[in-house]
Amino acid sequence: MELGIDSFAAVHVSSEEKRAEESMKALNELLERMQLADEVGLDFFGMGEHHREEYMDSAHAVILAAAAARTQRIKLGSAVTVLSANDPVRVFQEFATLDLVSQGRAEMVVGRGSFIDAFPLFGYSLDDYNELFTEKLDLLLKIRDNRRVTWSGKFRPALHEQAIYPRPIQKKIPIWLGVGGTPASFVRAGTLGLPLMVAVIGGETHRFRPLIDKYREAGAKAGFAPEDLKVGLHSLGYVGSDTNTALDEFYPGYAEAFTKIGKERGWPPVTRHRFDSQTGPTGAFLIGSPEEVAEKILRHSEALGGISRVTFQMDSAGLSHEQVKQSIRLMGKEVKPLLG
């Protein structure tokens, strides 16, 4: 099982006068953590895409390219690319270039995103939410699989025998479909034979089994072999020296960040009781000692019928650079060997 990290390039800016300086420092620290993840043997580092003040991942391919120059083995990808608000041609070109820079380590996780900030920014209507993604995913896959593309759609000018460069080192850049809880998204991933990355940021992880079964059933019906239908799990996670320390370090920043998001979405404020309910044996959060986190990952894998990759999202909890680095060390040196 692969183990990795997803980051949103979080930044805390104390004042507008210090924004550039503090943003530069945060990005340099992020690259240091990406390099460390490679050194301790983690398998994947993903960068999200947001267009918000608290995250600096709006140009995530640029960050990944910078990391490629400082790493040797770790796979580098998006988590996720908001394909609905992007041009698939440019997305492919950026990640094909990343594949060349990284010598064949680029991947994509594409989705519609859990935030809607990209839609008004790039002039798209939320009324077209589903149609945009369907059309753009179709074009992206055609570009990946064909050097010359003939295609037409509603939201982008048509292409006629258009050659698209550069081409990556990998014959096919892996494209995972990032999903939340919409059944149609699981079925679509299976029908297309795409690996599935399931974001579980609350509730009980085993409750996603019926949706994952739909994915595998759709894939089998479309003629794909079971080994082609990979399932990944993205969850909030943090490894500490012991479970109580990990929980106490993670909770304050998590509560602040998700209470703020909750105000935008109509959620109630975060409480310690609600937080603790997510950290139990079946809860979504992967927070605790190395042994407890590894046991929980294996339990989730069994409950979901087998998973190929687990990625942790840590940097939305306001943890210090040193805390995250120590967690990365524990993930690579103590958690990963326990996963087999």
PDB file of N, CA, C and O in Angstrom, residues 1 298 335-340:
ATOM      1  N   MET A   1       0.842  -1.197   0.000  1.00  0.00           N
ATOM      2  CA  MET A   1       0.000   0.000   0.000  1.00  0.00           C
ATOM      3  C   MET A   1       0.885   1.259   0.000  1.00  0.00           C
ATOM      4  O   MET A   1       1.842   1.347   0.749  1.00  0.00           O
ATOM      5  N   LEU A 298      -5.124  -0.096   8.013  1.00  0.00           N
ATOM      6  CA  LEU A 298      -5.380  -1.476   7.602  1.00  0.00           C
ATOM      7  C   LEU A 298      -6.836  -1.861   7.843  1.00  0.00           C
ATOM      8  O   LEU A 298      -7.437  -2.590   7.043  1.00  0.00           O
ATOM      9  N   VAL A 335       5.202   4.213  10.294  1.00  0.00           N
ATOM     10  CA  VAL A 335       3.890   3.796   9.802  1.00  0.00           C
ATOM     11  C   VAL A 335       4.016   2.939   8.549  1.00  0.00           C
ATOM     12  O   VAL A 335       3.446   1.837   8.471  1.00  0.00           O
ATOM     13  N   LYS A 336       4.756   3.403   7.569  1.00  0.00           N
ATOM     14  CA  LYS A 336       4.830   2.698   6.280  1.00  0.00           C
ATOM     15  C   LYS A 336       5.289   1.254   6.425  1.00  0.00           C
ATOM     16  O   LYS A 336       4.693   0.348   5.801  1.00  0.00           O
ATOM     17  N   PRO A 337       6.327   0.938   7.232  1.00  0.00           N
ATOM     18  CA  PRO A 337       6.725  -0.469   7.360  1.00  0.00           C
ATOM     19  C   PRO A 337       5.625  -1.363   7.929  1.00  0.00           C
ATOM     20  O   PRO A 337       5.616  -2.578   7.657  1.00  0.00           O
ATOM     21  N   LEU A 338       4.691  -0.795   8.691  1.00  0.00           N
ATOM     22  CA  LEU A 338       3.616  -1.583   9.284  1.00  0.00           C
ATOM     23  C   LEU A 338       2.486  -1.884   8.299  1.00  0.00           C
ATOM     24  O   LEU A 338       1.635  -2.725   8.574  1.00  0.00           O
ATOM     25  N   LEU A 339       2.492  -1.197   7.153  1.00  0.00           N
ATOM     26  CA  LEU A 339       1.422  -1.392   6.172  1.00  0.00           C
ATOM     27  C   LEU A 339       1.689  -2.554   5.228  1.00  0.00           C
ATOM     28  O   LEU A 339       0.770  -2.967   4.504  1.00  0.00           O
ATOM     29  N   GLY A 340       2.911  -3.013   5.205  1.00  0.00           N
ATOM     30  CA  GLY A 340       3.224  -4.153   4.346  1.00  0.00           C
ATOM     31  C   GLY A 340       3.374  -3.802   2.889  1.00  0.00           C
ATOM     32  O   GLY A 340       3.279  -2.673   2.473  1.00  0.00           O
TER      33      GLY A 340
END
